[in-house]
Coordinates of C-alpha atoms in Angstrom, one line a residue:
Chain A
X10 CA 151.6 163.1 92.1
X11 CA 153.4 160.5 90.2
X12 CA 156.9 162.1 90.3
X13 CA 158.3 159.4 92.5
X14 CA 157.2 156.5 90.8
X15 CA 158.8 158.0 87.2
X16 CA 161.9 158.8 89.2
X17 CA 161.5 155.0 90.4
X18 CA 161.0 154.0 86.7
X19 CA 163.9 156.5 85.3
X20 CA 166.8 155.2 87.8
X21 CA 166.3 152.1 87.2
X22 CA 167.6 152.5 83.6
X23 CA 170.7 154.4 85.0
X24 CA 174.2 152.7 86.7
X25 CA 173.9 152.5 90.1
X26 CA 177.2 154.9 91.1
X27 CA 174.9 157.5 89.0
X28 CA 171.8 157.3 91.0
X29 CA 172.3 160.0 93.5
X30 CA 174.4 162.1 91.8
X31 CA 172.4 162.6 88.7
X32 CA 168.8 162.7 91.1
X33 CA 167.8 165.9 89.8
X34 CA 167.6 165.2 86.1
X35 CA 165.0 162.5 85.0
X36 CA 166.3 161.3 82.1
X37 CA 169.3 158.9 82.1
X38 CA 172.3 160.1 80.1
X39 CA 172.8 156.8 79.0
X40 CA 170.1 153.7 79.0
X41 CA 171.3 151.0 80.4
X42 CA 169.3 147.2 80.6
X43 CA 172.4 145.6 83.1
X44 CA 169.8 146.8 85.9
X45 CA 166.7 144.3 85.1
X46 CA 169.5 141.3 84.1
X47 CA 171.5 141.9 87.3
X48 CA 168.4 142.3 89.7
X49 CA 166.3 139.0 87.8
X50 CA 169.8 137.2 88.9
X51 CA 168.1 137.5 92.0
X52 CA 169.6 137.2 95.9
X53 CA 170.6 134.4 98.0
X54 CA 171.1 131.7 95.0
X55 CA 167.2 132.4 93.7
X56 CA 166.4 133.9 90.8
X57 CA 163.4 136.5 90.9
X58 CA 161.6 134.6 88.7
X59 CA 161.1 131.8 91.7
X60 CA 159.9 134.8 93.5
X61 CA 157.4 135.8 91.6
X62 CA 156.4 131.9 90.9
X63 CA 155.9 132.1 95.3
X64 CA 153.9 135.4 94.9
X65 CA 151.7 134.0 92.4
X66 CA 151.0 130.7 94.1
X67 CA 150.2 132.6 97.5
X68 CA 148.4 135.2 95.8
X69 CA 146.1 132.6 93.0
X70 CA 145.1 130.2 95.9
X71 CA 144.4 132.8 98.5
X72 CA 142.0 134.7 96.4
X73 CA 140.5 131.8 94.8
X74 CA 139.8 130.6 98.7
X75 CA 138.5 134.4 99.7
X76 CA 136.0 135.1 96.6
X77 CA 134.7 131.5 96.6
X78 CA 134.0 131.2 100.4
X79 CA 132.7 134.8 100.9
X80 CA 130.2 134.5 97.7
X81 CA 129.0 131.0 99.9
X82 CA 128.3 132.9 103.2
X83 CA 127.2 136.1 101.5
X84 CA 124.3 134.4 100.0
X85 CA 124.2 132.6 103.1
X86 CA 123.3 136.1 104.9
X87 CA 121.6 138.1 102.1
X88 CA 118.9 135.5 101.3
X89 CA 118.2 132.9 103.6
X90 CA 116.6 132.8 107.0
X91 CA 117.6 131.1 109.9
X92 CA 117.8 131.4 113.8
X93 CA 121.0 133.6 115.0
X94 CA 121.4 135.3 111.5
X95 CA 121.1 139.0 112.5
X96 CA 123.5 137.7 115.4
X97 CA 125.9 136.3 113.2
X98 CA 126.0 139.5 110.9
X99 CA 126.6 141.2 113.5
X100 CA 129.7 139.2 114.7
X101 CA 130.6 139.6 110.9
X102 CA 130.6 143.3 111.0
X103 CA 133.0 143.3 114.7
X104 CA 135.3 141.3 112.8
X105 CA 135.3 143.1 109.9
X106 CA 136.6 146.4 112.4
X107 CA 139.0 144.4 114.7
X108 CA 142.2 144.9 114.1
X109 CA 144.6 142.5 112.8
X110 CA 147.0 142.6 115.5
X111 CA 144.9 141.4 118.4
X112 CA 145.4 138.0 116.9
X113 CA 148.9 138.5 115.4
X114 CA 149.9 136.6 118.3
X115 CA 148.5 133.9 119.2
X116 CA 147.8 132.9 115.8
X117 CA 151.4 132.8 115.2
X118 CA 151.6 130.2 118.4
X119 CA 148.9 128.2 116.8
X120 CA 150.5 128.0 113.8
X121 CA 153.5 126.9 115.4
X122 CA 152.2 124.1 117.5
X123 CA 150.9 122.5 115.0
X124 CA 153.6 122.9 112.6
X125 CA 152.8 124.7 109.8
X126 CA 155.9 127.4 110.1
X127 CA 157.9 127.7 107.1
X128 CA 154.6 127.1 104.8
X129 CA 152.4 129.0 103.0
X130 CA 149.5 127.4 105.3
X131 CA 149.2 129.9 107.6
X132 CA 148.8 132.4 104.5
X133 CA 146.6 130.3 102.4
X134 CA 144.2 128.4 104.6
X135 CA 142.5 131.1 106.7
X136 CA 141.7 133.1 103.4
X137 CA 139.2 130.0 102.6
X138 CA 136.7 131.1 105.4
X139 CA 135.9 134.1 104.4
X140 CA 137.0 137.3 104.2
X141 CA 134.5 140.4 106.1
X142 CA 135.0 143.0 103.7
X143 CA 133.9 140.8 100.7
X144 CA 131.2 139.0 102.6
X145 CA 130.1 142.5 103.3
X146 CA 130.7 143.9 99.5
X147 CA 128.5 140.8 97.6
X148 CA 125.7 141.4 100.3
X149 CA 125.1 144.5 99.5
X150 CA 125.5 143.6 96.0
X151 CA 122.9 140.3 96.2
X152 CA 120.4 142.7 98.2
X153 CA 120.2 144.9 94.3
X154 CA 119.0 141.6 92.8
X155 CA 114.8 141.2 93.0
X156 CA 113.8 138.8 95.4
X157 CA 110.9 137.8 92.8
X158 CA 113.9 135.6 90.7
X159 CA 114.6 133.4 93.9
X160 CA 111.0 133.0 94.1
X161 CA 110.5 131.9 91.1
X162 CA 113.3 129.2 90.8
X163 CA 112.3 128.1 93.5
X164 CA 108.5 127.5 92.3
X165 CA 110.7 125.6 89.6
X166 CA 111.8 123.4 92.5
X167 CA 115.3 124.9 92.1
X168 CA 116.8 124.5 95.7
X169 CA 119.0 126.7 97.4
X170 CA 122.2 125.7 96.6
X171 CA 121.2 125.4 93.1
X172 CA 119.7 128.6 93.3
X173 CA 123.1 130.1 94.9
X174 CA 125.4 128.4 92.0
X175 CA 122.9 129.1 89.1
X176 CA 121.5 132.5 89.5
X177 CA 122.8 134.3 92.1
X178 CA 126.7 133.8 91.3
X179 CA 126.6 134.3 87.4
X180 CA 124.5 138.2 88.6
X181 CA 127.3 138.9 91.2
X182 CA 130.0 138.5 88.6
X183 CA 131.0 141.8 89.1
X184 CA 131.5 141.9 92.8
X185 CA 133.1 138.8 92.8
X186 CA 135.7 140.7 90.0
X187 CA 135.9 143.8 92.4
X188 CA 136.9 141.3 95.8
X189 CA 139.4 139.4 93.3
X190 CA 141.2 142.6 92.4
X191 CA 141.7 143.4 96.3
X192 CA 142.6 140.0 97.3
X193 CA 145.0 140.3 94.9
X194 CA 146.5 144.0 95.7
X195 CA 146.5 142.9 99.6
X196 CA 147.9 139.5 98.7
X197 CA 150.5 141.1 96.7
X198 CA 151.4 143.5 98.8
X199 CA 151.4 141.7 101.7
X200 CA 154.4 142.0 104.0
X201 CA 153.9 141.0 107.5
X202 CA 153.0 137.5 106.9
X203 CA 155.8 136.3 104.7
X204 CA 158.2 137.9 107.3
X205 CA 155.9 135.8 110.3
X206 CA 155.8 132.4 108.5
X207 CA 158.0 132.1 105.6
X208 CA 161.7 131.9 106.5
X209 CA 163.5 130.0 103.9
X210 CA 164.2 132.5 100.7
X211 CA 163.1 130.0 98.4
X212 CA 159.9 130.4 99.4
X213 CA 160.1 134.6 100.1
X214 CA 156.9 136.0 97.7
X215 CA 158.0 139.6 95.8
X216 CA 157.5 141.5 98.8
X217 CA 159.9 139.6 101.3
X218 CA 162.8 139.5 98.2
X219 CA 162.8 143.2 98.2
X220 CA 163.2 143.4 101.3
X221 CA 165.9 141.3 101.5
X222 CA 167.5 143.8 98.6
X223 CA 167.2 146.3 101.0
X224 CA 169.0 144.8 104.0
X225 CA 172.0 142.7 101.5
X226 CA 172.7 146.5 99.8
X227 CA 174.8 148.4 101.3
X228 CA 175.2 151.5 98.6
X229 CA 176.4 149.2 96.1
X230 CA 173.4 147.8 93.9
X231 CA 170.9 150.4 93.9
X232 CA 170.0 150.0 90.0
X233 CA 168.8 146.4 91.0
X234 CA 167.0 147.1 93.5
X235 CA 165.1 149.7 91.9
X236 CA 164.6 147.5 88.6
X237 CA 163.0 144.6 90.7
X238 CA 160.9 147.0 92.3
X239 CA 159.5 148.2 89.1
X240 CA 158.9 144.7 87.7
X241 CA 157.3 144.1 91.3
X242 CA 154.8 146.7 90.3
X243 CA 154.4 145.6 86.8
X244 CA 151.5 142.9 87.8
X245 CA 149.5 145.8 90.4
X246 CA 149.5 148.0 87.4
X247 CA 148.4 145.4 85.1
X248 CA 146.1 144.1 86.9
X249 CA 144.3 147.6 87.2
X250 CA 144.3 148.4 83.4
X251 CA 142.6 145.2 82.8
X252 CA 140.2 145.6 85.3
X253 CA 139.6 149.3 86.3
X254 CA 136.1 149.4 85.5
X255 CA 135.0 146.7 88.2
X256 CA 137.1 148.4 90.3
X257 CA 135.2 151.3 90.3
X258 CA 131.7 150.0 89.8
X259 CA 132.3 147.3 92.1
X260 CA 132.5 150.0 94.7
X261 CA 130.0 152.7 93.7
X262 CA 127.5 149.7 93.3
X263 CA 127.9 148.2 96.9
X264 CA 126.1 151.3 97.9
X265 CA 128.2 152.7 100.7
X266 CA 126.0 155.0 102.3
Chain B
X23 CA 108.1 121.3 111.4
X24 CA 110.7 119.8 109.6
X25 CA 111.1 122.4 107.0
X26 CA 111.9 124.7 109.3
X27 CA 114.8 122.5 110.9
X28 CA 115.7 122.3 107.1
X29 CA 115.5 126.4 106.8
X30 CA 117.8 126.9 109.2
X31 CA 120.3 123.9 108.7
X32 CA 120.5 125.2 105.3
X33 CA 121.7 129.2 106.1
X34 CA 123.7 127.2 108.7
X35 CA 125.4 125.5 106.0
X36 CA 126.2 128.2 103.7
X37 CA 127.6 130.2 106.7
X38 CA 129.5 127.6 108.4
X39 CA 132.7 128.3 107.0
X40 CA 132.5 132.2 108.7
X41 CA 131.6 130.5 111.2
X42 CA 134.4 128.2 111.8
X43 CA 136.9 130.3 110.9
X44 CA 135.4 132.9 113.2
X45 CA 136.1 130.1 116.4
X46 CA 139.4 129.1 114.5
X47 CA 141.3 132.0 113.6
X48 CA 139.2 135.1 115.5
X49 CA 138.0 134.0 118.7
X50 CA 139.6 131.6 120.5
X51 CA 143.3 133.3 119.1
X52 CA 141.6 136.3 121.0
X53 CA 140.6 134.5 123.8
X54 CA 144.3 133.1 123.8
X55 CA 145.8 136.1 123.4
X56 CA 143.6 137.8 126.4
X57 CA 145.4 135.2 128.3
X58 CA 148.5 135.0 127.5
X59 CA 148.6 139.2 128.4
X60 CA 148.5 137.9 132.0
X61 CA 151.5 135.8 131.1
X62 CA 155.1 135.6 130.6
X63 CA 155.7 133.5 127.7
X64 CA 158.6 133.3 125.3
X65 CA 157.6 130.8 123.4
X66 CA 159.2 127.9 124.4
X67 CA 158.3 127.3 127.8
X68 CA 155.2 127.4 129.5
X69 CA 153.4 130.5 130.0
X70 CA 153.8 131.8 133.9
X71 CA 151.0 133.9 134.9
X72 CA 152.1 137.3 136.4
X73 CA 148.8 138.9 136.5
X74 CA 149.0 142.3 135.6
X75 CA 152.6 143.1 135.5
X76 CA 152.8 143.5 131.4
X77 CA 150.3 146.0 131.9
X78 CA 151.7 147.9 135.0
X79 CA 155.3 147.1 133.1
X80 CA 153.3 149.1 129.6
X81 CA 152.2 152.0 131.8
X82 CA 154.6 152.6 134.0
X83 CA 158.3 151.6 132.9
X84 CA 157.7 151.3 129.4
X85 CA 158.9 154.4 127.9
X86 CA 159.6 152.4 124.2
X87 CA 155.8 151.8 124.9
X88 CA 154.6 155.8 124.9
X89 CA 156.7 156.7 122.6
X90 CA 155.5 154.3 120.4
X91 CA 151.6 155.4 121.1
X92 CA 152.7 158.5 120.8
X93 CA 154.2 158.8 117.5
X94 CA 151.4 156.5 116.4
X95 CA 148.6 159.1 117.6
X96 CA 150.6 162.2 115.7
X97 CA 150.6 160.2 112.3
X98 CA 147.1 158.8 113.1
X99 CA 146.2 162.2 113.5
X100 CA 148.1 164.0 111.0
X101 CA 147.9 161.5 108.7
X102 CA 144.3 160.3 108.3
X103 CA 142.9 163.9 108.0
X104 CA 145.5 165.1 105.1
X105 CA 144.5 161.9 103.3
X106 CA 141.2 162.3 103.4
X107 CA 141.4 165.8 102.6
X108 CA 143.7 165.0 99.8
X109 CA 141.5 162.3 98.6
X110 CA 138.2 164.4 98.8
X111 CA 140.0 166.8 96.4
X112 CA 141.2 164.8 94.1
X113 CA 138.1 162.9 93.8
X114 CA 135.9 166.6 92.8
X115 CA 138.5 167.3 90.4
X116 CA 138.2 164.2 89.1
X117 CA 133.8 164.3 89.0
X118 CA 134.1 167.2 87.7
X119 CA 136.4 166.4 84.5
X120 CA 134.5 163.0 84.6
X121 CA 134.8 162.1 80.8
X122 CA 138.8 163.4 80.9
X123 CA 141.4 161.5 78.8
X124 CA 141.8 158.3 80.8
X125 CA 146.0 159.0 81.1
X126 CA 144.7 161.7 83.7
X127 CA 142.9 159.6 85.9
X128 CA 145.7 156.7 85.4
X129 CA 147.8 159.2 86.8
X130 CA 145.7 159.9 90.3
X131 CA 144.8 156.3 90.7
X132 CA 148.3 154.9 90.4
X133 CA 149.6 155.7 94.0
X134 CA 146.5 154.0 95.0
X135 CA 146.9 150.7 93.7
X136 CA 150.8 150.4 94.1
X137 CA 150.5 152.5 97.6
X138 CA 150.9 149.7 100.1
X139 CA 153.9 148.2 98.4
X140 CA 157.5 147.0 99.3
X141 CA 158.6 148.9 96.2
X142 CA 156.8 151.9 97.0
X143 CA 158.5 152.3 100.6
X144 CA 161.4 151.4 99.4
X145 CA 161.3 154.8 96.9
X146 CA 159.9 156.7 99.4
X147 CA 163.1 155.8 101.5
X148 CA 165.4 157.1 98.3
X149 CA 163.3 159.7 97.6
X150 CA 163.9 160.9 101.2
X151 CA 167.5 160.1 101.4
X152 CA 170.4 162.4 102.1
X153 CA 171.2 163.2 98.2
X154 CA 167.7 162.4 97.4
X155 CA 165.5 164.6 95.2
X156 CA 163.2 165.8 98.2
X157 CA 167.0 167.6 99.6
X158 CA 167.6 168.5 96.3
X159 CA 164.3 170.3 95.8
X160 CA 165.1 172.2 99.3
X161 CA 168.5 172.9 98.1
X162 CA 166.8 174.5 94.8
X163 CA 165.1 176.8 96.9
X164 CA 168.0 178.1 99.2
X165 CA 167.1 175.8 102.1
X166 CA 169.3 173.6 103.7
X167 CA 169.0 170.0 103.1
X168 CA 167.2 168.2 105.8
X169 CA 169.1 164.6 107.1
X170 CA 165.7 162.4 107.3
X171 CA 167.0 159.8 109.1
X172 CA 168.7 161.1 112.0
X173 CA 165.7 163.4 113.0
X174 CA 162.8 161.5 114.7
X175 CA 160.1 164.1 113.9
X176 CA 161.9 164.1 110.3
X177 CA 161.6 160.8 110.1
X178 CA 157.7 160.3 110.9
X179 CA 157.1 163.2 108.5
X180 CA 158.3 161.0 105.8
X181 CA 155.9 158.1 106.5
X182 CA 153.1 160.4 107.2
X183 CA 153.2 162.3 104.1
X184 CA 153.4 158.4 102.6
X185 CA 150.3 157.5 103.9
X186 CA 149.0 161.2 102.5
X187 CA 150.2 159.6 98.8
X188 CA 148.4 156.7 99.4
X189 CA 145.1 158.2 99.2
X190 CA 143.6 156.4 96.2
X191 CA 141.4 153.7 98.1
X192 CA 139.5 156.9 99.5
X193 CA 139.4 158.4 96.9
X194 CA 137.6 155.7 94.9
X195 CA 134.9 156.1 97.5
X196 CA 134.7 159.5 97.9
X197 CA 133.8 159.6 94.3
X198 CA 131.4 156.7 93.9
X199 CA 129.8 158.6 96.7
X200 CA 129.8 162.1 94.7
X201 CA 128.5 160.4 91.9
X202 CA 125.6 159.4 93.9
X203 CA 124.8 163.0 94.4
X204 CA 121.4 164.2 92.5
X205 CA 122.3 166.6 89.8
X206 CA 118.8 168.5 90.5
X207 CA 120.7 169.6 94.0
X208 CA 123.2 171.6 92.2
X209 CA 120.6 172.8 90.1
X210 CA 118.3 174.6 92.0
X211 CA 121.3 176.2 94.4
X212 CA 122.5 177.2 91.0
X213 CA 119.3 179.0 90.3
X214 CA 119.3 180.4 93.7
X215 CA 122.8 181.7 92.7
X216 CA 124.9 180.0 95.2
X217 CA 128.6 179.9 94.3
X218 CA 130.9 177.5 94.6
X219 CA 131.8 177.9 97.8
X220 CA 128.4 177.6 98.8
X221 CA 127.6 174.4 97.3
X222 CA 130.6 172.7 98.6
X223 CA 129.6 173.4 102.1
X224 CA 125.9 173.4 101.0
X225 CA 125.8 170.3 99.1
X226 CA 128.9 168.6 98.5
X227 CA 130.1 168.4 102.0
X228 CA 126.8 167.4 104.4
X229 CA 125.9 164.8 101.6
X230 CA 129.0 162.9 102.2
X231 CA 129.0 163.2 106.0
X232 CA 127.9 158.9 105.8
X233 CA 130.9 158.3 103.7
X234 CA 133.3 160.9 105.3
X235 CA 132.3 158.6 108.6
X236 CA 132.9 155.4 106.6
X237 CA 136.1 156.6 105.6
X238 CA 137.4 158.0 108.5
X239 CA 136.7 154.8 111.0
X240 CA 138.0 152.5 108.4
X241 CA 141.5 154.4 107.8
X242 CA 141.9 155.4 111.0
X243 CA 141.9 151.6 112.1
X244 CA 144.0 151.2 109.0
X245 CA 146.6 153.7 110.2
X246 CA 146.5 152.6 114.1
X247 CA 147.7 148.9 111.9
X248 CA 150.4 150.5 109.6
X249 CA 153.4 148.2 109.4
X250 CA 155.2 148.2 106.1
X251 CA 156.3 151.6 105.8
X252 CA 157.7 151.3 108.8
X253 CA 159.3 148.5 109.1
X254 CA 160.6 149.3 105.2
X255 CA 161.8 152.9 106.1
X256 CA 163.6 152.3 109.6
X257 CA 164.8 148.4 108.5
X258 CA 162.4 147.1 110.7
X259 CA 164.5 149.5 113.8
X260 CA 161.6 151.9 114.2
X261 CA 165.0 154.2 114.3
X262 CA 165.5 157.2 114.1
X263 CA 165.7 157.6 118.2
X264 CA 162.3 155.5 117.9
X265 CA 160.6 157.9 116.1
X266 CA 159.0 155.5 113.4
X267 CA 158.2 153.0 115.6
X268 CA 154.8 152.9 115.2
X269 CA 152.5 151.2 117.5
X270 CA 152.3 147.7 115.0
X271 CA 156.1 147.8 114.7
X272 CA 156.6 147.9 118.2
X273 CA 154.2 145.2 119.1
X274 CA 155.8 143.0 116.3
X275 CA 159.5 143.8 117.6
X276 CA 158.2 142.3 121.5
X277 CA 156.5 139.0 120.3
X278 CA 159.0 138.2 117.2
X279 CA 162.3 139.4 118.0
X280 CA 162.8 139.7 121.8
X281 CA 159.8 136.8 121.9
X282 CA 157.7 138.8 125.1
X283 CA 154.5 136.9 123.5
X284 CA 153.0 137.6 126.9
X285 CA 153.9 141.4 126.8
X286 CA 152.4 141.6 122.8
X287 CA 149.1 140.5 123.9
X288 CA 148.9 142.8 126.2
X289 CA 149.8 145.2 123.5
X290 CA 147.8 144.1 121.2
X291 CA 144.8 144.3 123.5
X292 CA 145.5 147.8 124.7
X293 CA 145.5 148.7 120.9
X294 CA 142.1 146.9 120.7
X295 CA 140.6 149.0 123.6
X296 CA 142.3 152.2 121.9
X297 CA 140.8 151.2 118.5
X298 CA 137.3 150.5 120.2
X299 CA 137.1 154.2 121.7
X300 CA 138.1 155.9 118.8
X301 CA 135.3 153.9 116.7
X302 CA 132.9 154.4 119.4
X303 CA 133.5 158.0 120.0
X304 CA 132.8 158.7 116.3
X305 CA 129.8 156.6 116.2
X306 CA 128.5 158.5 118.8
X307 CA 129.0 162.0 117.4
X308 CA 127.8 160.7 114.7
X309 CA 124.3 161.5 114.7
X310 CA 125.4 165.6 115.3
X311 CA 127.2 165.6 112.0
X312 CA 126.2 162.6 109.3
X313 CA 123.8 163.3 107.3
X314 CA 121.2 161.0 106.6
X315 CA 118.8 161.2 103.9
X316 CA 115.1 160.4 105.6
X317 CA 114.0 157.3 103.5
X318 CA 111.2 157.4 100.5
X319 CA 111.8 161.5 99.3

């Protein structure tokens, strides 16, 4: 189950001329570090490090845009009442099954026309109208909380935005945890974006660097390659320990059924 | 009167920025994109409307085009039944031993969380390659070492049984879905005496039919979208003899590198209509095989 990734780990500690040769047996006959210095020397004049500084700026303001707006509209749809809702929802739950490549296109044009190309724009902006999936998770989640708490703070003359930002975000804390841990997987992860709008290495995220490993090697670097992709994952894995609870609650408690 | 105006401005305003984006970045790109499949456009000149040529060219000349939907239908439907298999199983081992040393669990949820990444694809390419340890595992056993990427069907074998490793996301809600089973069921079919067997297919299996639906729809929409693997594994070629290039690599490939935007719309709504009938076709034998619990029992 997790052979490959200990073979990842294991190779990356081992020269590169040994790689192949030596593929059989995990453990490297000698440890070497010249791997991780060579690969965080990075490609194309960049150090990894400015990578990983991209990544994180994509990946911080995309997520902040997709848990804020989504907890907005998902209160927006679990608790208040207003002409078109059920319509709306509906739209909601389309979108949330339409694939991404229908728009792939002409989003790209867009994007184009009005100059944003070579930004992190296109990347960054759309996250900050919502995202179906969460909007979808924190409804279900604000539809566990009793009705008779809105009711009363509003007897208090709370009103609703108040009533949103006061009460109802502080009890979703936990959804809103689970929908930042996915933005931030799909963020991470993400590959077809960067390679759409982001054209200038200095601005490449992880993904798009190792990549670019990928097309420079030709046999040679191997070790370097397979060191950045290990300290690519070190965040993912991170991020998991730290948070693998609301991971999994997050989930079970959105009630899929 | 006016408090009503006020009800409805007010879930107006909290939804307005689905809304918005909706109109921005959903529906009029889809509107756009419906167009522009009528069109030739590269781009950089104005779009020339051709009618349905980019649809008779996709049917009819295209043979890129089939193979592409081809090998796309055999890992869609290869693929998203091993997962799901894969995942199910895992996730009853995992019930079972439910307070097991975390390591274990670590272990299953790891290919999960690090499953969809550029590093990941890029081991799966090594692990595949010609001196690579899958070769040398068939060597160990006195077979002969396959080449991976000279064989098309060799080839989409490696990203399918990818897409088997990435099962964790599943997984995760295959088991907040057994957890949600009652005890008391296994119970009593204990005290009836029905073995394991039994209470999978008994059980297990009928009370997960709403999330084995869930599931299914959502990766198979996910696998008929598949990109990085792909474009990883084959350098972004869809090579061997084009058998990884799956439908999404294909339709990238027309609009971004030989710029047919015209012809990728109309891709990318023929994907749409294939999507929509598989959803639809599920929905709709949906009621012979989900089970649904009837409400207040």
């Amino acid at each position: 189950m997790i052979y490959p990734v200990i073979w990842l780990l294991m190779s990356s500690f081992k020269p590169s001329e040994q790689i192949f040769q030596t593929a059989g047996s995990l453990i490297p006959t000698d440890w070497i570090w010249t791997n991780y210095s060579q690969g965080w020397e990075g490609i194309g004049g960049h150090s990894f490090g400015v990578f990983i500084k991209n990544s994180l700026v994509l990946v911080v303001l995309a997520t902040i845009g997709a848990v804020a707006s989504s907890a907005l509209i998902a209160f927006g749809f679990a608790r208040l009442k207003f002409f078109g809702s059920t319509f709306w929802f509906g739209v909601m739950m389309v979108t949330l099954m339409l694939p991404h490549d229908v728009t792939l296109v002409p989003q790209y044009i867009m994007f184009s026309k009005i100059g944003w190309l070579n930004s992190i724009k296109p990347i960054v902006i759309p996250a900050y109208f919502g995202a179906p999936f969460f909007i979808f998770l924190m409804i279900q989640f604000i539809r566990t909380i009793p009705q008779e708490l809105d009711e009363a703070a509003t007897i208090d003359g709370c009103g609703k935005f108040r009533l949103f930002y006061r009460i109802i975000l502080p009890l979703i804390a936990p959804a809103l945890a689970t929908a930042a841990i996915f933005s931030f997987y799909w963020r991470w992860e993400d590959l077809i974006n960067p390679v759409l709008y982001l054209n200038k290495p200095s601005m490449y995220p992880v993904s798009m660097a190792l990549k670019m490993y990928l097309d420079a090697d030709t046999l040679s670097n191997w070790g370097a390659m397979f060191a950045m992709s290990i300290v690519s994952l070190v965040p993912v894995v991170a991020v998991f320990f730290a948070f693998q609870k609301h991971i999994v609650e997050g989930i079970s408690t959105s009630g899929l059924k | 009167m006016r408090a009503a105006w006020k009800n409805h401005l007010t879930g107006y305003a909290f939804i307005s920025p689905f809304v918005i984006g909706f109109l921005a970045f959903i529906l009029i790109p889809a509107g756009a994109s419906l167009y522009l499949s009528f069109t030739s456009y590269d781009l950089f000149t104005t779009p020339r409307w051709i009618g349905l040529d980019n649809y008779k060219e996709m049917f009819f000349q295209d043979s890129k085009y089939w193979q592409s939907l081809k090998v796309t239908l055999i890992y869609v439907f290869l693929g998203v039944p091993l997962r799901l298999a894969f995942a199910l199983l895992i996730a009853m081992l995992l019930n079972t031993a439910s307070k097991a040393v975390g390591i274990y669990r670590t272990v299953y949820y790891l290919p999960s969380i690090i499953g969809g990444s550029v590093a990941v694809s890029i081991m799966w390419r090594n692990i595949y390659g010609d001196e690579g340890i899958i070769n040398l595992l068939l060597n160990t056993l006195g077979l002969d070492s396959i080449r991976w990427f000279a064989e098309p069907f060799a080839a989409l074998w490696m990203l399918i049984s990818l897409s088997v490793w990435q099962f964790g996301s599943s997984m995760l809600i295959f088991l907040a879905g057994l957890k949600n089973i009652p005890n008391e069921l296994y119970e009593a079919a204990n005290v009836d005496g029905a073995g394991p067997v039994r209470r999978f297919f008994g059980i297990t299996l009928p009370m997960l039919t709403p999330i084995i639906l869930f599931n299914t729809i959502l990766q198979t929409i996910g696998a008929f979208m598949t990109f990085t693997p792909a474009y990883i594994i084959s350098k972004g070629e869809g090579g061997p003899l084009d058998g990884t290039l799956l439908y999404s690599l294909y339709l990238f490939r027309q609009g971004f590198v030989y710029f047919d935007m015209g012809y990728a719309s109309a891709m990318a709504w023929m994907m749409l209509i294939i999507v929509s009938i598989f959803t639809a076709i599920l929905f709709a034998t949906s009621k012979f095989w989900v089970h649904y619990e009837s409400k207040g029992d």
